[in-house]
Short mmCIF file of C-alpha atoms in Angstrom, two decimals:
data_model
loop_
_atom_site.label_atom_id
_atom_site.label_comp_id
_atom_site.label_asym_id
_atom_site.label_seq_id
_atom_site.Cartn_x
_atom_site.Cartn_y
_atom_site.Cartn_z
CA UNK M 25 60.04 117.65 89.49
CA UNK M 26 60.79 119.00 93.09
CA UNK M 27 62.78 116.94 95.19
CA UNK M 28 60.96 115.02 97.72
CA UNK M 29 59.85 115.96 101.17
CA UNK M 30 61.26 113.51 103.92
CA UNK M 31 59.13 112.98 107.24
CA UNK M 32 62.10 112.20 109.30
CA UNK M 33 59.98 111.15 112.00
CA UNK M 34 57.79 108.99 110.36
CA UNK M 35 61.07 106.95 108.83
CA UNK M 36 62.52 106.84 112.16
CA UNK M 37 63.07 103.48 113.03
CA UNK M 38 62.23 102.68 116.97
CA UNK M 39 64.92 102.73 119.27
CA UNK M 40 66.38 101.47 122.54
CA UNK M 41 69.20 102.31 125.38
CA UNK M 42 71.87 100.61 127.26
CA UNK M 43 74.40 102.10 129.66
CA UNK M 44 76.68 104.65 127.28
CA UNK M 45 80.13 104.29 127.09
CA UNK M 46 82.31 105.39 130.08
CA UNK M 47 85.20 106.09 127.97
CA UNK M 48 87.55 103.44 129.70
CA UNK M 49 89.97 102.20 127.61
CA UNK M 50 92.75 98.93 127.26
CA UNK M 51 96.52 98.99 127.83
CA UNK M 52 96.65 99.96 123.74
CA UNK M 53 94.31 102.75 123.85
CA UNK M 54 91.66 101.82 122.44
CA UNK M 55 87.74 101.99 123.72
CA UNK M 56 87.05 99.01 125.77
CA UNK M 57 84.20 96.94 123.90
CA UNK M 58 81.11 98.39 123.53
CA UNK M 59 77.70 96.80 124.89
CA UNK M 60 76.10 94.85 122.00
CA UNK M 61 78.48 95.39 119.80
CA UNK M 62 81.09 92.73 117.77
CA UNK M 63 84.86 93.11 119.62
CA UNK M 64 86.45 94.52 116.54
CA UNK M 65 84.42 97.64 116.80
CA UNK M 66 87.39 99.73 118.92
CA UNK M 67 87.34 102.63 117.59
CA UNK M 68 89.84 104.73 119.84
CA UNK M 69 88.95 108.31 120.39
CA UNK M 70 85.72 109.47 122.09
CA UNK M 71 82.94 111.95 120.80
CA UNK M 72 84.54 114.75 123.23
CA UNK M 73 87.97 113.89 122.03
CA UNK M 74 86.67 114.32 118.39
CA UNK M 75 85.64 117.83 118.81
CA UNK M 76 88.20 119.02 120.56
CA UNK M 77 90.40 118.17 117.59
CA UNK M 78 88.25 119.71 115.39
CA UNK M 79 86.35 117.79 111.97
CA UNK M 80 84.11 118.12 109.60
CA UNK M 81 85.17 122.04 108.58
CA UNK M 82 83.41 123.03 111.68
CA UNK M 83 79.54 122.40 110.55
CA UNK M 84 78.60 119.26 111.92
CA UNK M 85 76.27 120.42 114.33
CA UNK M 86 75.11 123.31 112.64
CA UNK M 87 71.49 122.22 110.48
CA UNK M 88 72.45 124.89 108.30
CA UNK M 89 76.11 124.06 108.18
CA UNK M 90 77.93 124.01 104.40
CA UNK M 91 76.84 123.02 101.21
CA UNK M 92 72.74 121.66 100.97
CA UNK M 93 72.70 118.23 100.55
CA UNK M 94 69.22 116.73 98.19
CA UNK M 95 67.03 115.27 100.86
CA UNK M 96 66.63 118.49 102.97
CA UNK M 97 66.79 121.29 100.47
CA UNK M 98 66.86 124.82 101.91
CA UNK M 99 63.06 125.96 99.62
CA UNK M 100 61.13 122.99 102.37
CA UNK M 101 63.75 123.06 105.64
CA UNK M 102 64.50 126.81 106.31
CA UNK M 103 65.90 125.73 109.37
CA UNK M 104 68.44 123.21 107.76
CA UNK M 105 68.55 119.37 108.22
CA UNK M 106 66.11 118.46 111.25
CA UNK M 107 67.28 116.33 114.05
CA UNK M 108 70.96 117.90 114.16
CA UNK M 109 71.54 119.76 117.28
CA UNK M 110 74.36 119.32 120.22
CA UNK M 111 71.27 119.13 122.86
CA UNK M 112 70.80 115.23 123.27
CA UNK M 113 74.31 115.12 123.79
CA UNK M 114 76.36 115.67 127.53
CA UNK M 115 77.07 119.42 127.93
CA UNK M 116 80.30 118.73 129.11
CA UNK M 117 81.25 117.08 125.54
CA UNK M 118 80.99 120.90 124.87
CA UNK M 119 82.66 122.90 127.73
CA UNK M 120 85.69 124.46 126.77
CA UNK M 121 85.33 123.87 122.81
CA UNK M 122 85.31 127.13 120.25
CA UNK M 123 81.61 126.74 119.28
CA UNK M 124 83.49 127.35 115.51
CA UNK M 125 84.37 123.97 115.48
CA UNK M 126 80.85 122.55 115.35
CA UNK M 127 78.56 124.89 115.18
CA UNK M 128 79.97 126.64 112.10
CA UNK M 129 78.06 128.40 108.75
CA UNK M 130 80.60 127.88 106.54
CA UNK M 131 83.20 125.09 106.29
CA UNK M 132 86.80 125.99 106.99
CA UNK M 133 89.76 124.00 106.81
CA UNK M 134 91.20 125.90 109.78
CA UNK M 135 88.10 124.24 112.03
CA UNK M 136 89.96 120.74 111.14
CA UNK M 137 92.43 119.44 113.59
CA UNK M 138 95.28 118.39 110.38
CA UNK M 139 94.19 122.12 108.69
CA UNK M 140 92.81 120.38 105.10
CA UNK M 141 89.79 119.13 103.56
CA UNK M 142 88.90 115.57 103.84
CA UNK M 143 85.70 113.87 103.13
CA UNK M 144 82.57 114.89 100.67
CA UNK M 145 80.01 117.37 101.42
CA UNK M 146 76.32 116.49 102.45
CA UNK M 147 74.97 116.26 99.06
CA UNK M 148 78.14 113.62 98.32
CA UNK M 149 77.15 111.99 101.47
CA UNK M 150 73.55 111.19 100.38
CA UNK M 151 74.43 110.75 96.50
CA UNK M 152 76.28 107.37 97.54
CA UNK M 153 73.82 105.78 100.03
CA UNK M 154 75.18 106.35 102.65
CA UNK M 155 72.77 108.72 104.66
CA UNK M 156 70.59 107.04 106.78
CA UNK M 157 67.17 108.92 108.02
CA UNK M 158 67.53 108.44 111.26
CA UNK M 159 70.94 109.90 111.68
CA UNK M 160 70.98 112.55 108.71
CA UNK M 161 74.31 113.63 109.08
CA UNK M 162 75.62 110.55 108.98
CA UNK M 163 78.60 108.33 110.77
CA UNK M 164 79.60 110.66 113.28
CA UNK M 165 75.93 111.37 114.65
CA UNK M 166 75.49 107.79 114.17
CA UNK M 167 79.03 107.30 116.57
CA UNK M 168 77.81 109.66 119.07
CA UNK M 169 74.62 108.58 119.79
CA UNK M 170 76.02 104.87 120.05
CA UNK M 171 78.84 105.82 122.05
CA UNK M 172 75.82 107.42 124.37
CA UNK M 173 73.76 103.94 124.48
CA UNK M 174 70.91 104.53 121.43
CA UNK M 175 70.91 100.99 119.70
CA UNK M 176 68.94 100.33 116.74
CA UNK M 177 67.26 97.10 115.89
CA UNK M 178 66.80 98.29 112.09
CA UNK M 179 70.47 96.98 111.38
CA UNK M 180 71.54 100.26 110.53
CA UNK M 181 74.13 99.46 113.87
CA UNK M 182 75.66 96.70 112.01
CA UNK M 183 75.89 98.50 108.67
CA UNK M 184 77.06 101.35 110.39
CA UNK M 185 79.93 98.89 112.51
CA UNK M 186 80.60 97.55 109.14
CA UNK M 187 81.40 100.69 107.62
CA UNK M 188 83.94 101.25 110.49
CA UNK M 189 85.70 98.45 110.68
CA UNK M 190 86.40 98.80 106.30
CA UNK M 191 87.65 102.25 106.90
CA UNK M 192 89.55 101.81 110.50
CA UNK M 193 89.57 97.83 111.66
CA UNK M 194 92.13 95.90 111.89
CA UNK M 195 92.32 95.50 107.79
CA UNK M 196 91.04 98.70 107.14
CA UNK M 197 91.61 100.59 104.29
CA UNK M 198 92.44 104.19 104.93
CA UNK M 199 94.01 102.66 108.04
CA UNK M 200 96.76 100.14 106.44
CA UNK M 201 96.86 103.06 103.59
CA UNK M 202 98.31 105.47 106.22
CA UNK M 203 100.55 102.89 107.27
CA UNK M 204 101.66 102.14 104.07
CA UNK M 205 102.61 105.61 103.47
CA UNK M 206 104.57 106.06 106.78
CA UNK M 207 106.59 103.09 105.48
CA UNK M 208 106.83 104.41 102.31
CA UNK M 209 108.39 107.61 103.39
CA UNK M 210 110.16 106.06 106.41
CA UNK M 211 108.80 108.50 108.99
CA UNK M 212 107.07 108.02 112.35
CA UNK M 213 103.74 106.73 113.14
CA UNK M 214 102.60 109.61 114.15
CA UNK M 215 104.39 112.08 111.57
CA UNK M 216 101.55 114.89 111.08
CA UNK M 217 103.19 115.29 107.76
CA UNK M 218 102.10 111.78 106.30
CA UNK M 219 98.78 112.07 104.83
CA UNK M 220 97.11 114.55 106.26
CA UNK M 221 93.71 114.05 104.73
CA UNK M 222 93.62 110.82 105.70
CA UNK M 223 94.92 111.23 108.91
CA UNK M 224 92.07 113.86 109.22
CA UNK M 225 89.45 111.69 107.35
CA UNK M 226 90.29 108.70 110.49
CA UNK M 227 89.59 111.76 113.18
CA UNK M 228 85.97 111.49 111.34
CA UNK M 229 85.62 107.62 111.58
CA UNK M 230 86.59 108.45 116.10
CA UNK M 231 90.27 106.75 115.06
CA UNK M 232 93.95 107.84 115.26
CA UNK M 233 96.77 105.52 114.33
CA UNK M 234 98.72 104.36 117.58
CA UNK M 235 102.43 102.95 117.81
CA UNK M 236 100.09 99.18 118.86
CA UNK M 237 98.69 99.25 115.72
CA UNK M 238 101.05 100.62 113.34
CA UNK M 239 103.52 97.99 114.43
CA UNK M 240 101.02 95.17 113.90
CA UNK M 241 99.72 96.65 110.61
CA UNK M 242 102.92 97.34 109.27
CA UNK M 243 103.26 93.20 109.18
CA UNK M 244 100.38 92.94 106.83
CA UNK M 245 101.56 95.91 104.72
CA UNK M 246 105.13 94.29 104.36
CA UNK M 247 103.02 90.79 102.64
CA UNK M 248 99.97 92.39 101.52
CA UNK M 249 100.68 95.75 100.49
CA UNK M 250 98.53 98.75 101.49
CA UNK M 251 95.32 100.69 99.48
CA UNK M 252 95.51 103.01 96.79
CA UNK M 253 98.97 102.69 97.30
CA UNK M 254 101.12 101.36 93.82
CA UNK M 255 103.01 98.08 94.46
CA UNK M 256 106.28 99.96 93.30
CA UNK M 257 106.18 102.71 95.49
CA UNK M 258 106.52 100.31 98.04
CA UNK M 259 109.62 99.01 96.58
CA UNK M 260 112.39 98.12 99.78
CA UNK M 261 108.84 97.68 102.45
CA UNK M 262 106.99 94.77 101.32
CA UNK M 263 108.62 91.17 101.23
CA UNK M 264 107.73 88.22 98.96
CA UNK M 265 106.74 85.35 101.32
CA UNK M 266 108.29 81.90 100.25
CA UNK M 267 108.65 78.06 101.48
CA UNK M 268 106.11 75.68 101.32
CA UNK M 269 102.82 76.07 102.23
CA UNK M 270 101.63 75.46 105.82
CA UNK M 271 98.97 72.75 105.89
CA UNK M 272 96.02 72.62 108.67
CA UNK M 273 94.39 70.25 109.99
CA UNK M 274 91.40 70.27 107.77
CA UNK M 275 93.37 70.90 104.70
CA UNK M 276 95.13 67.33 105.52
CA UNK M 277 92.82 65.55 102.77
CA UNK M 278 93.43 68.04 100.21
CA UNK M 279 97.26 67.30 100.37
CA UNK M 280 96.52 63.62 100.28
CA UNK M 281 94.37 64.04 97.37
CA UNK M 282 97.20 66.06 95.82
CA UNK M 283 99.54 63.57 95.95
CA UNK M 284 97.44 60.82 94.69
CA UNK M 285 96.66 62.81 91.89
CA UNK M 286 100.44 63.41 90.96
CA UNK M 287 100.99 59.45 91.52
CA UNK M 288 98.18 58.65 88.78
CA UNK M 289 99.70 61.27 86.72
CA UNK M 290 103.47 60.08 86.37
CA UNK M 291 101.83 56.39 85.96
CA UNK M 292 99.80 57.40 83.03
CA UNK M 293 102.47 59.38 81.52
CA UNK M 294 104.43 56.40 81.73
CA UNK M 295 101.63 54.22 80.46
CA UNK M 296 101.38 56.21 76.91
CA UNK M 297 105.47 56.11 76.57
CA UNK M 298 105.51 52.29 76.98
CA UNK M 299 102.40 52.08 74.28
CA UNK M 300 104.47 54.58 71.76
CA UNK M 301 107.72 52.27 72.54
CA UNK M 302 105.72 49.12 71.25
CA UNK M 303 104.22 50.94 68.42
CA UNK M 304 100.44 50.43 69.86
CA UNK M 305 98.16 53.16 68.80
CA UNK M 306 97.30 55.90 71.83
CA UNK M 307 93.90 54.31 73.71
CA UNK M 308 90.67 55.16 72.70
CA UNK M 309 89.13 58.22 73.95
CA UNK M 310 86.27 57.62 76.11
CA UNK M 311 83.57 59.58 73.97
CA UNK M 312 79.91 61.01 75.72
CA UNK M 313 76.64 59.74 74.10
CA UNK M 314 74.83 62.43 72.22
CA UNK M 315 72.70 64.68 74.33
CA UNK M 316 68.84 63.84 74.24
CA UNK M 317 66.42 65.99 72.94
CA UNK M 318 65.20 67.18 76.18
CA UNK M 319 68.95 67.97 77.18
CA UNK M 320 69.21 70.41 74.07
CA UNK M 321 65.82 72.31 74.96
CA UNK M 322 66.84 72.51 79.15
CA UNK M 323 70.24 74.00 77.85
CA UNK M 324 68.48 76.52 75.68
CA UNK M 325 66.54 77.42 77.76
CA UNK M 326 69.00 77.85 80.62
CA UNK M 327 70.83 80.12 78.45
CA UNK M 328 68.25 82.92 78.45
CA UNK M 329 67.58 82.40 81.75
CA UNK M 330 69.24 86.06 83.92
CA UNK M 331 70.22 85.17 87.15
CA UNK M 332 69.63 87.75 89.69
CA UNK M 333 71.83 88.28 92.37
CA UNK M 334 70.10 88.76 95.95
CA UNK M 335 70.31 91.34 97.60
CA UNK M 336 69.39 92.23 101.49
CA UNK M 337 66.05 94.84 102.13
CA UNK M 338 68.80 97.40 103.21
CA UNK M 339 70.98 97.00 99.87
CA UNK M 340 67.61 97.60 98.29
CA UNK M 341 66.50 100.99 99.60
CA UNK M 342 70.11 102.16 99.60
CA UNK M 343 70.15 101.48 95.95
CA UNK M 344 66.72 103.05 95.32
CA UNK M 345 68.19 105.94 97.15
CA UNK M 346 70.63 106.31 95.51
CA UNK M 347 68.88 106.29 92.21
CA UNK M 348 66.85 109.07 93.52
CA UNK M 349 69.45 110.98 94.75
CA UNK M 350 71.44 111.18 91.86
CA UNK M 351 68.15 112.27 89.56
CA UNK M 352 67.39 114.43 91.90
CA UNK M 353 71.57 115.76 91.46
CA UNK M 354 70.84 116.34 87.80
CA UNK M 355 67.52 117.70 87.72
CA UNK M 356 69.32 120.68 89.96
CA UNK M 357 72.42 121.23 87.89
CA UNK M 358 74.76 119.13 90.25
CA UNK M 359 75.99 116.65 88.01
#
């Protein structure tokens, strides 16, 4: 079976624009908000910044750029993946930049700002779901052509802000991770030396860690520990919180309740002693009538009953691309 032909124009949802981004920034250094877009979404380094750095091995604007991916293979796009191309985008983004570090053939470590390999290739990128039609290359394009005012009404902005915000929020993962290890290994926020790859892989998601945040994250590492980081190599860095738990307003009735319960507790306890100090026989257990007929057939046929968890229209088609993706992985040898 050949792998499918994509009409990326015909999947290409309709789209509208809003003043782009004028790079200002807050006293931390991070983006001010963007228009239409949740607060936490701060990402803190612009698309000019990210390419004079250097990511992605060099290829990201290149169609033909590394490894072919499974949705635009090389026998039906001889030109590489359509819709990537530097020319939507502000020329001066581009002025002064080594075209090797986006515009590259191959991918090269040495086109990456940390020098290493982070991330998956294209064919990785689509395997998981996480392509997108209308931004076939994925976050990055997605990022730029936000950052430049395109706003989709698909969703595919709030899956896309989503993404972000798991990787380099506030509680993000690789973010608190690279905290955790600069704690770890009692070095400087910015240490070049901690973590590399993910320091590099955050330069793809249009973050770098700043003193700001590395103080405030490093309070939530110290309670909560950090990602794909073992609790015991952070022996000496995270603390056990203790004392009594603080109570809000609304949780005022379930300390009530609490109590109460204890109360009846210590009386009933005291209640059976008494009746064993008399010699009285424990009370009765209160027993439950025999289930009808009608209750015995309902539970049956409860039992067989498979619930189905629901899922959005987006977690759908990612899933069924998925699927596709990774038959179309084995029918070429990939797997």
């Amino acid at each position: 079976m050949a792998p499918r032909k994509l009409d990326a124009s015909a999947s290409r949802p309709a789209a509208r624009f809003v003043t782009a981004h004028s790079g200002a920034r807050d006293k931390d250094g991070r983006l001010k908000p963007f228009h239409d877009a949740p607060a936490a979404f701060r990402p803190n380094l612009t698309p000019q910044q990210m390419l004079e750095k250097g990511m992605h091995g060099g290829i990201y604007f290149n169609p033909l750029g590394g490894k072919p991916g499974i949705l635009y293979p090389r026998s039906r796009y001889p030109k590489g993946i359509p819709g990537v191309s530097i020319d939507e985008f502000p020329p001066e983004w581009f002025k002064g930049v080594p075209p090797g570090l986006y515009k590259s053939r191959k991918y090269s470590v040495q086109n990456n700002f940390y020098k290493v390999k982070s991330g998956l290739d294209q064919a990785g990128w689509e395997s998981n779901g996480w392509i997108n039609e209308c931004d076939p290359r994925g976050w990055t394009q997605w990022y730029f052509r936000f950052y430049m005012g395109r706003r989709l009404d698909n969703g595919e902005d709030e899956r896309q802000i989503g993404r972000w915000l798991g990787v380099a929020g506030d509680k993000g993962r690789w973010k608190q991770n690279l905290i955790g290890k600069c704690l770890r290994d009692r070095k400087a926020f910015d240490d070049p030396s901690v973590s590399p790859v993910v320091r590099q892989t955050l330069l793809h998601w249009a973050y770098e860690l700043t003193e700001a945040d590395f103080e405030k994250g490093a309070r939530r590492v110290k309670t909560h520990g950090a990602y794909a980081i073992p609790a015991d190599q952070l022996h000496g860095v995270t603390v056990k919180t203790q004392g009594k738990r603080k109570f809000t307003q609304g949780d005022d009735v379930q300390e009530a309740s609490t109590k109460v319960d204890y109360t009846e507790q210590k009386k009933d306890r005291a209640a059976r002693a008494s009746r064993r100090g008399e010699g009285l026989p424990p009370p009765a257990k209160a027993t439950k009538p025999p289930p009808s007929r009608a209750a015995k057939r309902k539970r049956v046929l409860d039992s067989h009953v498979e619930e189905t968890p629901h899922k959005s229209d987006y977690e759908k088609q990612r899933d069924e691309r998925k699927r596709q993706n990774l038959k179309q992985l084995a029918e070429l040898g990939l797997t």
